[in-house]
Amino acid sequence: DVKVTQSSRYLVKRTGEKVFLECVQDMDHENMFWYRQDPGLGLRLIYFSYDVKMKEKGDIPEGYSVSREKKERFSLILESASTNQTSMYLCASSPSRATYNEQFFGPGTRLTVL
Amino acid sequence: DAKTTQPNSMESNEEEPVHLPCNHSTISGTDYIHWYRQLPSQGPEYVIHGLTSNVNNRMASLAIAEDRKSSTLILHRATLRDAAVYYCILTDGNKLVFGAGTILRVKS
């Protein structure tokens, strides 16, 4: 089975801190994604990556950056956390760019910024 | 992005079939129709997808209208574990654009 793991289930940070959210997949997938999920707004795509060192902006990239130095790992970085970044963050991976490929999601990280 | 319309919520009795509708009148010829579901406190999980023909897998069936402007996810025998939010999604390249989904409640 494909496994997507995220470094923490729950995280509490203070405003202005630099925050790293880590995601690892174990199935040699090419694509990886970061979403955030908020009540009433659903899941929104922040960034995605088609390959190592490649990144593409999603729908809401402001305030975030990403890093993909190895194929299996995709990191989401909040350079200076703010309270409006309190959210559930979900990572996903898929085998390739084909539009029919399913995405496999991790369990999520619930981030609270105080 | 192509949009989908789903009912906000539906209710089903356990062991009965459930038909979850989705309208996607602006679908393009190359859009795949995907269904995902999200159980409480979990990330979304893939259910099924199709392009033009009806599809079956171990979880569900997908019935696609001939004009592709609507589709229906069919759970053949709902269980309490099927209570979740079900998302109907049209692919935009390799991006999934999630809508609000349908909250499915299953009564015992």
mmCIF file with all atom_site columns, C-alpha atoms in Angstrom:
data_model
loop_
_atom_site.group_PDB
_atom_site.id
_atom_site.type_symbol
_atom_site.label_atom_id
_atom_site.label_alt_id
_atom_site.label_comp_id
_atom_site.label_asym_id
_atom_site.label_entity_id
_atom_site.label_seq_id
_atom_site.pdbx_PDB_ins_code
_atom_site.Cartn_x
_atom_site.Cartn_y
_atom_site.Cartn_z
_atom_site.occupancy
_atom_site.B_iso_or_equiv
_atom_site.pdbx_formal_charge
_atom_site.auth_seq_id
_atom_site.auth_comp_id
_atom_site.auth_asym_id
_atom_site.auth_atom_id
_atom_site.pdbx_PDB_model_num
ATOM 1   C CA . ASP A 1 1   ? 0.000   0.000  0.000   1.00 0.00 ? 1   ASP A CA 1
ATOM 2   C CA . VAL A 1 2   ? 1.085   3.536  -0.718  1.00 0.00 ? 2   VAL A CA 1
ATOM 3   C CA . LYS A 1 3   ? 1.930   5.396  2.392   1.00 0.00 ? 3   LYS A CA 1
ATOM 4   C CA . VAL A 1 4   ? 2.085   9.145  2.777   1.00 0.00 ? 4   VAL A CA 1
ATOM 5   C CA . THR A 1 5   ? 3.289   10.281 6.163   1.00 0.00 ? 5   THR A CA 1
ATOM 6   C CA . GLN A 1 6   ? 3.361   13.728 7.682   1.00 0.00 ? 6   GLN A CA 1
ATOM 7   C CA . SER A 1 7   ? 5.760   14.701 10.409  1.00 0.00 ? 7   SER A CA 1
ATOM 8   C CA . SER A 1 8   ? 3.209   15.746 12.997  1.00 0.00 ? 8   SER A CA 1
ATOM 9   C CA . ARG A 1 9   ? -0.530  15.325 13.568  1.00 0.00 ? 9   ARG A CA 1
ATOM 10  C CA . TYR A 1 10  ? -0.722  18.416 15.745  1.00 0.00 ? 10  TYR A CA 1
ATOM 11  C CA . LEU A 1 11  ? 1.558   21.448 15.906  1.00 0.00 ? 11  LEU A CA 1
ATOM 12  C CA . VAL A 1 12  ? 1.356   24.675 17.888  1.00 0.00 ? 12  VAL A CA 1
ATOM 13  C CA . LYS A 1 13  ? 3.560   27.619 16.906  1.00 0.00 ? 13  LYS A CA 1
ATOM 14  C CA . ARG A 1 14  ? 3.802   31.293 17.718  1.00 0.00 ? 14  ARG A CA 1
ATOM 15  C CA . THR A 1 15  ? 3.283   34.183 15.338  1.00 0.00 ? 15  THR A CA 1
ATOM 16  C CA . GLY A 1 16  ? 6.482   34.993 13.464  1.00 0.00 ? 16  GLY A CA 1
ATOM 17  C CA . GLU A 1 17  ? 8.065   31.565 13.871  1.00 0.00 ? 17  GLU A CA 1
ATOM 18  C CA . LYS A 1 18  ? 9.413   29.665 10.882  1.00 0.00 ? 18  LYS A CA 1
ATOM 19  C CA . VAL A 1 19  ? 7.486   26.444 10.486  1.00 0.00 ? 19  VAL A CA 1
ATOM 20  C CA . PHE A 1 20  ? 8.424   23.325 8.543   1.00 0.00 ? 20  PHE A CA 1
ATOM 21  C CA . LEU A 1 21  ? 5.841   20.714 7.634   1.00 0.00 ? 21  LEU A CA 1
ATOM 22  C CA . GLU A 1 22  ? 7.347   17.532 6.265   1.00 0.00 ? 22  GLU A CA 1
ATOM 23  C CA . CYS A 1 23  ? 5.757   14.958 4.001   1.00 0.00 ? 23  CYS A CA 1
ATOM 24  C CA . VAL A 1 24  ? 7.244   11.649 2.885   1.00 0.00 ? 24  VAL A CA 1
ATOM 25  C CA . GLN A 1 25  ? 5.869   9.101  0.410   1.00 0.00 ? 25  GLN A CA 1
ATOM 26  C CA . ASP A 1 26  ? 7.235   5.613  -0.063  1.00 0.00 ? 26  ASP A CA 1
ATOM 27  C CA . MET A 1 27  ? 6.012   4.664  -3.550  1.00 0.00 ? 27  MET A CA 1
ATOM 28  C CA . ASP A 1 28  ? 8.438   6.550  -5.803  1.00 0.00 ? 28  ASP A CA 1
ATOM 29  C CA . HIS A 1 29  ? 5.694   8.929  -6.937  1.00 0.00 ? 29  HIS A CA 1
ATOM 30  C CA . GLU A 1 30  ? 6.659   11.804 -9.180  1.00 0.00 ? 30  GLU A CA 1
ATOM 31  C CA . ASN A 1 31  ? 4.041   14.289 -8.022  1.00 0.00 ? 31  ASN A CA 1
ATOM 32  C CA . MET A 1 32  ? 3.516   15.724 -4.582  1.00 0.00 ? 32  MET A CA 1
ATOM 33  C CA . PHE A 1 33  ? 1.022   18.302 -3.342  1.00 0.00 ? 33  PHE A CA 1
ATOM 34  C CA . TRP A 1 34  ? 0.289   20.498 -0.355  1.00 0.00 ? 34  TRP A CA 1
ATOM 35  C CA . TYR A 1 35  ? -3.278  21.536 0.489   1.00 0.00 ? 35  TYR A CA 1
ATOM 36  C CA . ARG A 1 36  ? -4.869  23.353 3.339   1.00 0.00 ? 36  ARG A CA 1
ATOM 37  C CA . GLN A 1 37  ? -8.385  22.655 4.546   1.00 0.00 ? 37  GLN A CA 1
ATOM 38  C CA . ASP A 1 38  ? -10.554 25.183 6.340   1.00 0.00 ? 38  ASP A CA 1
ATOM 39  C CA . PRO A 1 39  ? -14.208 24.982 7.372   1.00 0.00 ? 39  PRO A CA 1
ATOM 40  C CA . GLY A 1 40  ? -16.440 26.416 4.684   1.00 0.00 ? 40  GLY A CA 1
ATOM 41  C CA . LEU A 1 41  ? -13.568 26.739 2.197   1.00 0.00 ? 41  LEU A CA 1
ATOM 42  C CA . GLY A 1 42  ? -12.797 23.089 1.549   1.00 0.00 ? 42  GLY A CA 1
ATOM 43  C CA . LEU A 1 43  ? -9.383  21.908 0.376   1.00 0.00 ? 43  LEU A CA 1
ATOM 44  C CA . ARG A 1 44  ? -7.260  24.422 -1.474  1.00 0.00 ? 44  ARG A CA 1
ATOM 45  C CA . LEU A 1 45  ? -4.019  23.721 -3.283  1.00 0.00 ? 45  LEU A CA 1
ATOM 46  C CA . ILE A 1 46  ? -0.990  25.631 -2.006  1.00 0.00 ? 46  ILE A CA 1
ATOM 47  C CA . TYR A 1 47  ? 1.922   24.223 -4.036  1.00 0.00 ? 47  TYR A CA 1
ATOM 48  C CA . PHE A 1 48  ? 2.750   21.125 -5.995  1.00 0.00 ? 48  PHE A CA 1
ATOM 49  C CA . SER A 1 49  ? 5.823   19.516 -7.493  1.00 0.00 ? 49  SER A CA 1
ATOM 50  C CA . TYR A 1 50  ? 6.251   17.321 -10.562 1.00 0.00 ? 50  TYR A CA 1
ATOM 51  C CA . ASP A 1 51  ? 9.861   16.402 -9.912  1.00 0.00 ? 51  ASP A CA 1
ATOM 52  C CA . VAL A 1 52  ? 12.818  16.939 -7.654  1.00 0.00 ? 52  VAL A CA 1
ATOM 53  C CA . LYS A 1 53  ? 13.664  20.636 -7.361  1.00 0.00 ? 53  LYS A CA 1
ATOM 54  C CA . MET A 1 54  ? 10.546  21.514 -9.370  1.00 0.00 ? 54  MET A CA 1
ATOM 55  C CA . LYS A 1 55  ? 7.661   23.443 -7.873  1.00 0.00 ? 55  LYS A CA 1
ATOM 56  C CA . GLU A 1 56  ? 4.497   25.057 -9.129  1.00 0.00 ? 56  GLU A CA 1
ATOM 57  C CA . LYS A 1 57  ? 2.205   27.501 -7.392  1.00 0.00 ? 57  LYS A CA 1
ATOM 58  C CA . GLY A 1 58  ? -1.271  26.333 -6.588  1.00 0.00 ? 58  GLY A CA 1
ATOM 59  C CA . ASP A 1 59  ? -4.257  28.511 -5.860  1.00 0.00 ? 59  ASP A CA 1
ATOM 60  C CA . ILE A 1 60  ? -3.096  30.059 -2.569  1.00 0.00 ? 60  ILE A CA 1
ATOM 61  C CA . PRO A 1 61  ? 0.742   30.147 -2.453  1.00 0.00 ? 61  PRO A CA 1
ATOM 62  C CA . GLU A 1 62  ? 1.082   33.486 -0.628  1.00 0.00 ? 62  GLU A CA 1
ATOM 63  C CA . GLY A 1 63  ? 2.903   33.154 2.673   1.00 0.00 ? 63  GLY A CA 1
ATOM 64  C CA . TYR A 1 64  ? 4.262   29.698 1.849   1.00 0.00 ? 64  TYR A CA 1
ATOM 65  C CA . SER A 1 65  ? 7.256   28.168 0.145   1.00 0.00 ? 65  SER A CA 1
ATOM 66  C CA . VAL A 1 66  ? 8.196   24.561 -0.586  1.00 0.00 ? 66  VAL A CA 1
ATOM 67  C CA . SER A 1 67  ? 11.252  22.423 -0.991  1.00 0.00 ? 67  SER A CA 1
ATOM 68  C CA . ARG A 1 68  ? 11.757  19.149 -2.805  1.00 0.00 ? 68  ARG A CA 1
ATOM 69  C CA . GLU A 1 69  ? 15.366  18.058 -2.599  1.00 0.00 ? 69  GLU A CA 1
ATOM 70  C CA . LYS A 1 70  ? 14.578  14.331 -2.746  1.00 0.00 ? 70  LYS A CA 1
ATOM 71  C CA . LYS A 1 71  ? 11.873  12.571 -4.691  1.00 0.00 ? 71  LYS A CA 1
ATOM 72  C CA . GLU A 1 72  ? 10.190  11.105 -1.635  1.00 0.00 ? 72  GLU A CA 1
ATOM 73  C CA . ARG A 1 73  ? 10.097  14.261 0.478   1.00 0.00 ? 73  ARG A CA 1
ATOM 74  C CA . PHE A 1 74  ? 8.138   17.482 0.025   1.00 0.00 ? 74  PHE A CA 1
ATOM 75  C CA . SER A 1 75  ? 8.373   20.200 2.641   1.00 0.00 ? 75  SER A CA 1
ATOM 76  C CA . LEU A 1 76  ? 6.021   23.120 3.198   1.00 0.00 ? 76  LEU A CA 1
ATOM 77  C CA . ILE A 1 77  ? 7.602   26.169 4.809   1.00 0.00 ? 77  ILE A CA 1
ATOM 78  C CA . LEU A 1 78  ? 5.869   29.029 6.551   1.00 0.00 ? 78  LEU A CA 1
ATOM 79  C CA . GLU A 1 79  ? 8.592   31.689 6.655   1.00 0.00 ? 79  GLU A CA 1
ATOM 80  C CA . SER A 1 80  ? 6.840   33.756 9.322   1.00 0.00 ? 80  SER A CA 1
ATOM 81  C CA . ALA A 1 81  ? 3.754   32.081 10.666  1.00 0.00 ? 81  ALA A CA 1
ATOM 82  C CA . SER A 1 82  ? 0.620   34.161 11.102  1.00 0.00 ? 82  SER A CA 1
ATOM 83  C CA . THR A 1 83  ? -2.657  33.398 12.834  1.00 0.00 ? 83  THR A CA 1
ATOM 84  C CA . ASN A 1 84  ? -4.503  33.163 9.512   1.00 0.00 ? 84  ASN A CA 1
ATOM 85  C CA . GLN A 1 85  ? -2.334  30.171 8.678   1.00 0.00 ? 85  GLN A CA 1
ATOM 86  C CA . THR A 1 86  ? -3.985  28.161 11.423  1.00 0.00 ? 86  THR A CA 1
ATOM 87  C CA . SER A 1 87  ? -5.427  25.277 9.455   1.00 0.00 ? 87  SER A CA 1
ATOM 88  C CA . MET A 1 88  ? -5.333  21.583 8.621   1.00 0.00 ? 88  MET A CA 1
ATOM 89  C CA . TYR A 1 89  ? -2.504  20.879 6.160   1.00 0.00 ? 89  TYR A CA 1
ATOM 90  C CA . LEU A 1 90  ? -2.710  17.849 3.919   1.00 0.00 ? 90  LEU A CA 1
ATOM 91  C CA . CYS A 1 91  ? 0.001   16.365 1.769   1.00 0.00 ? 91  CYS A CA 1
ATOM 92  C CA . ALA A 1 92  ? -0.668  14.084 -1.194  1.00 0.00 ? 92  ALA A CA 1
ATOM 93  C CA . SER A 1 93  ? 1.262   12.235 -3.871  1.00 0.00 ? 93  SER A CA 1
ATOM 94  C CA . SER A 1 94  ? 0.418   10.678 -7.233  1.00 0.00 ? 94  SER A CA 1
ATOM 95  C CA . PRO A 1 95  ? 2.409   8.484  -9.618  1.00 0.00 ? 95  PRO A CA 1
ATOM 96  C CA . SER A 1 96  ? 2.689   10.809 -12.597 1.00 0.00 ? 96  SER A CA 1
ATOM 97  C CA . ARG A 1 97  ? 1.180   13.772 -14.418 1.00 0.00 ? 97  ARG A CA 1
ATOM 98  C CA . ALA A 1 98  ? -1.580  11.755 -16.084 1.00 0.00 ? 98  ALA A CA 1
ATOM 99  C CA . THR A 1 99  ? -4.959  13.294 -15.294 1.00 0.00 ? 99  THR A CA 1
ATOM 100 C CA . TYR A 1 100 ? -6.489  9.983  -14.347 1.00 0.00 ? 100 TYR A CA 1
ATOM 101 C CA . ASN A 1 101 ? -3.966  9.268  -11.608 1.00 0.00 ? 101 ASN A CA 1
ATOM 102 C CA . GLU A 1 102 ? -5.381  9.110  -8.131  1.00 0.00 ? 102 GLU A CA 1
ATOM 103 C CA . GLN A 1 103 ? -3.836  11.107 -5.337  1.00 0.00 ? 103 GLN A CA 1
ATOM 104 C CA . PHE A 1 104 ? -2.882  9.484  -2.049  1.00 0.00 ? 104 PHE A CA 1
ATOM 105 C CA . PHE A 1 105 ? -3.285  11.690 0.997   1.00 0.00 ? 105 PHE A CA 1
ATOM 106 C CA . GLY A 1 106 ? -1.524  11.760 4.309   1.00 0.00 ? 106 GLY A CA 1
ATOM 107 C CA . PRO A 1 107 ? -3.389  12.028 7.615   1.00 0.00 ? 107 PRO A CA 1
ATOM 108 C CA . GLY A 1 108 ? -2.917  15.775 7.898   1.00 0.00 ? 108 GLY A CA 1
ATOM 109 C CA . THR A 1 109 ? -1.209  18.169 10.294  1.00 0.00 ? 109 THR A CA 1
ATOM 110 C CA . ARG A 1 110 ? -3.404  20.452 12.336  1.00 0.00 ? 110 ARG A CA 1
ATOM 111 C CA . LEU A 1 111 ? -1.384  23.635 12.804  1.00 0.00 ? 111 LEU A CA 1
ATOM 112 C CA . THR A 1 112 ? -2.354  26.254 15.335  1.00 0.00 ? 112 THR A CA 1
ATOM 113 C CA . VAL A 1 113 ? -0.563  29.614 15.247  1.00 0.00 ? 113 VAL A CA 1
ATOM 114 C CA . LEU A 1 114 ? -0.962  31.639 18.424  1.00 0.00 ? 114 LEU A CA 1
ATOM 115 C CA . ASP B 2 1   ? -11.586 25.391 -13.557 1.00 0.00 ? 1   ASP B CA 1
ATOM 116 C CA . ALA B 2 2   ? -14.517 23.139 -14.360 1.00 0.00 ? 2   ALA B CA 1
ATOM 117 C CA . LYS B 2 3   ? -17.076 23.192 -11.574 1.00 0.00 ? 3   LYS B CA 1
ATOM 118 C CA . THR B 2 4   ? -19.229 20.535 -10.006 1.00 0.00 ? 4   THR B CA 1
ATOM 119 C CA . THR B 2 5   ? -22.487 20.823 -8.092  1.00 0.00 ? 5   THR B CA 1
ATOM 120 C CA . GLN B 2 6   ? -23.440 18.380 -5.366  1.00 0.00 ? 6   GLN B CA 1
ATOM 121 C CA . PRO B 2 7   ? -26.167 18.330 -2.719  1.00 0.00 ? 7   PRO B CA 1
ATOM 122 C CA . ASN B 2 8   ? -24.958 19.574 0.661   1.00 0.00 ? 8   ASN B CA 1
ATOM 123 C CA . SER B 2 9   ? -26.005 16.443 2.487   1.00 0.00 ? 9   SER B CA 1
ATOM 124 C CA . MET B 2 10  ? -27.766 13.120 2.098   1.00 0.00 ? 10  MET B CA 1
ATOM 125 C CA . GLU B 2 11  ? -28.945 10.463 4.450   1.00 0.00 ? 11  GLU B CA 1
ATOM 126 C CA . SER B 2 12  ? -29.120 6.726  3.977   1.00 0.00 ? 12  SER B CA 1
ATOM 127 C CA . ASN B 2 13  ? -30.087 3.672  5.943   1.00 0.00 ? 13  ASN B CA 1
ATOM 128 C CA . GLU B 2 14  ? -27.495 1.042  6.649   1.00 0.00 ? 14  GLU B CA 1
ATOM 129 C CA . GLU B 2 15  ? -27.368 -1.849 4.178   1.00 0.00 ? 15  GLU B CA 1
ATOM 130 C CA . GLU B 2 16  ? -29.266 0.140  1.532   1.00 0.00 ? 16  GLU B CA 1
ATOM 131 C CA . PRO B 2 17  ? -27.837 1.491  -1.739  1.00 0.00 ? 17  PRO B CA 1
ATOM 132 C CA . VAL B 2 18  ? -26.881 5.141  -1.933  1.00 0.00 ? 18  VAL B CA 1
ATOM 133 C CA . HIS B 2 19  ? -26.829 7.256  -5.072  1.00 0.00 ? 19  HIS B CA 1
ATOM 134 C CA . LEU B 2 20  ? -24.771 10.423 -4.783  1.00 0.00 ? 20  LEU B CA 1
ATOM 135 C CA . PRO B 2 21  ? -25.389 12.813 -7.699  1.00 0.00 ? 21  PRO B CA 1
ATOM 136 C CA . CYS B 2 22  ? -23.026 15.323 -9.257  1.00 0.00 ? 22  CYS B CA 1
ATOM 137 C CA . ASN B 2 23  ? -23.657 17.884 -11.989 1.00 0.00 ? 23  ASN B CA 1
ATOM 138 C CA . HIS B 2 24  ? -20.805 19.095 -14.151 1.00 0.00 ? 24  HIS B CA 1
ATOM 139 C CA . SER B 2 25  ? -22.399 20.830 -17.105 1.00 0.00 ? 25  SER B CA 1
ATOM 140 C CA . THR B 2 26  ? -19.179 22.632 -18.148 1.00 0.00 ? 26  THR B CA 1
ATOM 141 C CA . ILE B 2 27  ? -17.092 19.484 -18.378 1.00 0.00 ? 27  ILE B CA 1
ATOM 142 C CA . SER B 2 28  ? -14.625 19.398 -21.252 1.00 0.00 ? 28  SER B CA 1
ATOM 143 C CA . GLY B 2 29  ? -13.928 16.410 -23.431 1.00 0.00 ? 29  GLY B CA 1
ATOM 144 C CA . THR B 2 30  ? -10.682 15.535 -21.672 1.00 0.00 ? 30  THR B CA 1
ATOM 145 C CA . ASP B 2 31  ? -11.802 15.987 -18.061 1.00 0.00 ? 31  ASP B CA 1
ATOM 146 C CA . TYR B 2 32  ? -11.869 12.874 -15.930 1.00 0.00 ? 32  TYR B CA 1
ATOM 147 C CA . ILE B 2 33  ? -14.528 12.595 -13.238 1.00 0.00 ? 33  ILE B CA 1
ATOM 148 C CA . HIS B 2 34  ? -13.026 11.644 -9.902  1.00 0.00 ? 34  HIS B CA 1
ATOM 149 C CA . TRP B 2 35  ? -14.685 10.840 -6.598  1.00 0.00 ? 35  TRP B CA 1
ATOM 150 C CA . TYR B 2 36  ? -12.906 11.084 -3.284  1.00 0.00 ? 36  TYR B CA 1
ATOM 151 C CA . ARG B 2 37  ? -14.243 10.772 0.223   1.00 0.00 ? 37  ARG B CA 1
ATOM 152 C CA . GLN B 2 38  ? -13.033 12.083 3.533   1.00 0.00 ? 38  GLN B CA 1
ATOM 153 C CA . LEU B 2 39  ? -13.827 10.258 6.730   1.00 0.00 ? 39  LEU B CA 1
ATOM 154 C CA . PRO B 2 40  ? -13.799 12.240 9.975   1.00 0.00 ? 40  PRO B CA 1
ATOM 155 C CA . SER B 2 41  ? -10.291 13.246 11.089  1.00 0.00 ? 41  SER B CA 1
ATOM 156 C CA . GLN B 2 42  ? -8.628  11.698 8.033   1.00 0.00 ? 42  GLN B CA 1
ATOM 157 C CA . GLY B 2 43  ? -7.221  12.857 4.726   1.00 0.00 ? 43  GLY B CA 1
ATOM 158 C CA . PRO B 2 44  ? -9.288  12.320 1.580   1.00 0.00 ? 44  PRO B CA 1
ATOM 159 C CA . GLU B 2 45  ? -9.146  8.912  -0.057  1.00 0.00 ? 45  GLU B CA 1
ATOM 160 C CA . TYR B 2 46  ? -9.710  7.988  -3.668  1.00 0.00 ? 46  TYR B CA 1
ATOM 161 C CA . VAL B 2 47  ? -12.948 6.176  -4.452  1.00 0.00 ? 47  VAL B CA 1
ATOM 162 C CA . ILE B 2 48  ? -13.285 5.885  -8.228  1.00 0.00 ? 48  ILE B CA 1
ATOM 163 C CA . HIS B 2 49  ? -12.817 7.744  -11.493 1.00 0.00 ? 49  HIS B CA 1
ATOM 164 C CA . GLY B 2 50  ? -14.049 7.553  -15.079 1.00 0.00 ? 50  GLY B CA 1
ATOM 165 C CA . LEU B 2 51  ? -14.037 9.327  -18.407 1.00 0.00 ? 51  LEU B CA 1
ATOM 166 C CA . THR B 2 52  ? -17.021 8.190  -20.473 1.00 0.00 ? 52  THR B CA 1
ATOM 167 C CA . SER B 2 53  ? -18.028 4.663  -19.539 1.00 0.00 ? 53  SER B CA 1
ATOM 168 C CA . ASN B 2 54  ? -19.514 3.426  -16.305 1.00 0.00 ? 54  ASN B CA 1
ATOM 169 C CA . VAL B 2 55  ? -16.929 2.054  -13.896 1.00 0.00 ? 55  VAL B CA 1
ATOM 170 C CA . ASN B 2 56  ? -17.005 -0.452 -11.067 1.00 0.00 ? 56  ASN B CA 1
ATOM 171 C CA . ASN B 2 57  ? -14.490 -1.216 -8.359  1.00 0.00 ? 57  ASN B CA 1
ATOM 172 C CA . ARG B 2 58  ? -14.535 -2.847 -4.958  1.00 0.00 ? 58  ARG B CA 1
ATOM 173 C CA . MET B 2 59  ? -15.690 0.348  -3.243  1.00 0.00 ? 59  MET B CA 1
ATOM 174 C CA . ALA B 2 60  ? -18.348 1.730  -5.563  1.00 0.00 ? 60  ALA B CA 1
ATOM 175 C CA . SER B 2 61  ? -19.752 2.187  -9.051  1.00 0.00 ? 61  SER B CA 1
ATOM 176 C CA . LEU B 2 62  ? -19.701 5.314  -11.156 1.00 0.00 ? 62  LEU B CA 1
ATOM 177 C CA . ALA B 2 63  ? -22.484 5.956  -13.612 1.00 0.00 ? 63  ALA B CA 1
ATOM 178 C CA . ILE B 2 64  ? -21.735 8.680  -16.169 1.00 0.00 ? 64  ILE B CA 1
ATOM 179 C CA . ALA B 2 65  ? -24.483 10.279 -18.230 1.00 0.00 ? 65  ALA B CA 1
ATOM 180 C CA . GLU B 2 66  ? -24.193 9.920  -21.974 1.00 0.00 ? 66  GLU B CA 1
ATOM 181 C CA . ASP B 2 67  ? -23.625 13.673 -22.427 1.00 0.00 ? 67  ASP B CA 1
ATOM 182 C CA . ARG B 2 68  ? -21.162 13.601 -19.463 1.00 0.00 ? 68  ARG B CA 1
ATOM 183 C CA . LYS B 2 69  ? -22.864 16.565 -17.836 1.00 0.00 ? 69  LYS B CA 1
ATOM 184 C CA . SER B 2 70  ? -23.686 14.572 -14.738 1.00 0.00 ? 70  SER B CA 1
ATOM 185 C CA . SER B 2 71  ? -22.588 11.464 -12.898 1.00 0.00 ? 71  SER B CA 1
ATOM 186 C CA . THR B 2 72  ? -23.687 9.363  -9.945  1.00 0.00 ? 72  THR B CA 1
ATOM 187 C CA . LEU B 2 73  ? -21.587 7.568  -7.375  1.00 0.00 ? 73  LEU B CA 1
ATOM 188 C CA . ILE B 2 74  ? -23.292 4.397  -6.212  1.00 0.00 ? 74  ILE B CA 1
ATOM 189 C CA . LEU B 2 75  ? -22.522 2.695  -2.940  1.00 0.00 ? 75  LEU B CA 1
ATOM 190 C CA . HIS B 2 76  ? -24.243 -0.641 -3.222  1.00 0.00 ? 76  HIS B CA 1
ATOM 191 C CA . ARG B 2 77  ? -24.742 -1.306 0.483   1.00 0.00 ? 77  ARG B CA 1
ATOM 192 C CA . ALA B 2 78  ? -24.034 1.593  2.788   1.00 0.00 ? 78  ALA B CA 1
ATOM 193 C CA . THR B 2 79  ? -22.357 0.849  6.097   1.00 0.00 ? 79  THR B CA 1
ATOM 194 C CA . LEU B 2 80  ? -21.737 3.099  9.068   1.00 0.00 ? 80  LEU B CA 1
ATOM 195 C CA . ARG B 2 81  ? -18.110 3.324  7.938   1.00 0.00 ? 81  ARG B CA 1
ATOM 196 C CA . ASP B 2 82  ? -19.246 4.979  4.707   1.00 0.00 ? 82  ASP B CA 1
ATOM 197 C CA . ALA B 2 83  ? -20.355 8.094  6.587   1.00 0.00 ? 83  ALA B CA 1
ATOM 198 C CA . ALA B 2 84  ? -18.087 10.763 5.138   1.00 0.00 ? 84  ALA B CA 1
ATOM 199 C CA . VAL B 2 85  ? -17.887 13.807 2.902   1.00 0.00 ? 85  VAL B CA 1
ATOM 200 C CA . TYR B 2 86  ? -17.932 12.746 -0.748  1.00 0.00 ? 86  TYR B CA 1
ATOM 201 C CA . TYR B 2 87  ? -16.280 14.973 -3.321  1.00 0.00 ? 87  TYR B CA 1
ATOM 202 C CA . CYS B 2 88  ? -16.972 14.913 -7.037  1.00 0.00 ? 88  CYS B CA 1
ATOM 203 C CA . ILE B 2 89  ? -14.013 16.454 -8.875  1.00 0.00 ? 89  ILE B CA 1
ATOM 204 C CA . LEU B 2 90  ? -13.136 17.215 -12.466 1.00 0.00 ? 90  LEU B CA 1
ATOM 205 C CA . THR B 2 91  ? -9.427  17.043 -13.075 1.00 0.00 ? 91  THR B CA 1
ATOM 206 C CA . ASP B 2 92  ? -7.626  20.153 -14.196 1.00 0.00 ? 92  ASP B CA 1
ATOM 207 C CA . GLY B 2 93  ? -4.386  18.741 -15.523 1.00 0.00 ? 93  GLY B CA 1
ATOM 208 C CA . ASN B 2 94  ? -3.082  16.858 -12.510 1.00 0.00 ? 94  ASN B CA 1
ATOM 209 C CA . LYS B 2 95  ? -4.736  19.202 -10.048 1.00 0.00 ? 95  LYS B CA 1
ATOM 210 C CA . LEU B 2 96  ? -7.776  18.264 -8.033  1.00 0.00 ? 96  LEU B CA 1
ATOM 211 C CA . VAL B 2 97  ? -10.119 21.182 -7.363  1.00 0.00 ? 97  VAL B CA 1
ATOM 212 C CA . PHE B 2 98  ? -12.243 20.246 -4.368  1.00 0.00 ? 98  PHE B CA 1
ATOM 213 C CA . GLY B 2 99  ? -15.720 21.669 -3.897  1.00 0.00 ? 99  GLY B CA 1
ATOM 214 C CA . ALA B 2 100 ? -17.795 21.512 -0.736  1.00 0.00 ? 100 ALA B CA 1
ATOM 215 C CA . GLY B 2 101 ? -18.832 17.897 -1.294  1.00 0.00 ? 101 GLY B CA 1
ATOM 216 C CA . THR B 2 102 ? -21.828 15.967 0.009   1.00 0.00 ? 102 THR B CA 1
ATOM 217 C CA . ILE B 2 103 ? -22.010 14.959 3.658   1.00 0.00 ? 103 ILE B CA 1
ATOM 218 C CA . LEU B 2 104 ? -23.352 11.412 3.747   1.00 0.00 ? 104 LEU B CA 1
ATOM 219 C CA . ARG B 2 105 ? -24.979 10.312 6.960   1.00 0.00 ? 105 ARG B CA 1
ATOM 220 C CA . VAL B 2 106 ? -25.746 6.631  7.443   1.00 0.00 ? 106 VAL B CA 1
ATOM 221 C CA . LYS B 2 107 ? -28.385 5.572  9.943   1.00 0.00 ? 107 LYS B CA 1
ATOM 222 C CA . SER B 2 108 ? -28.348 2.200  11.646  1.00 0.00 ? 108 SER B CA 1
#
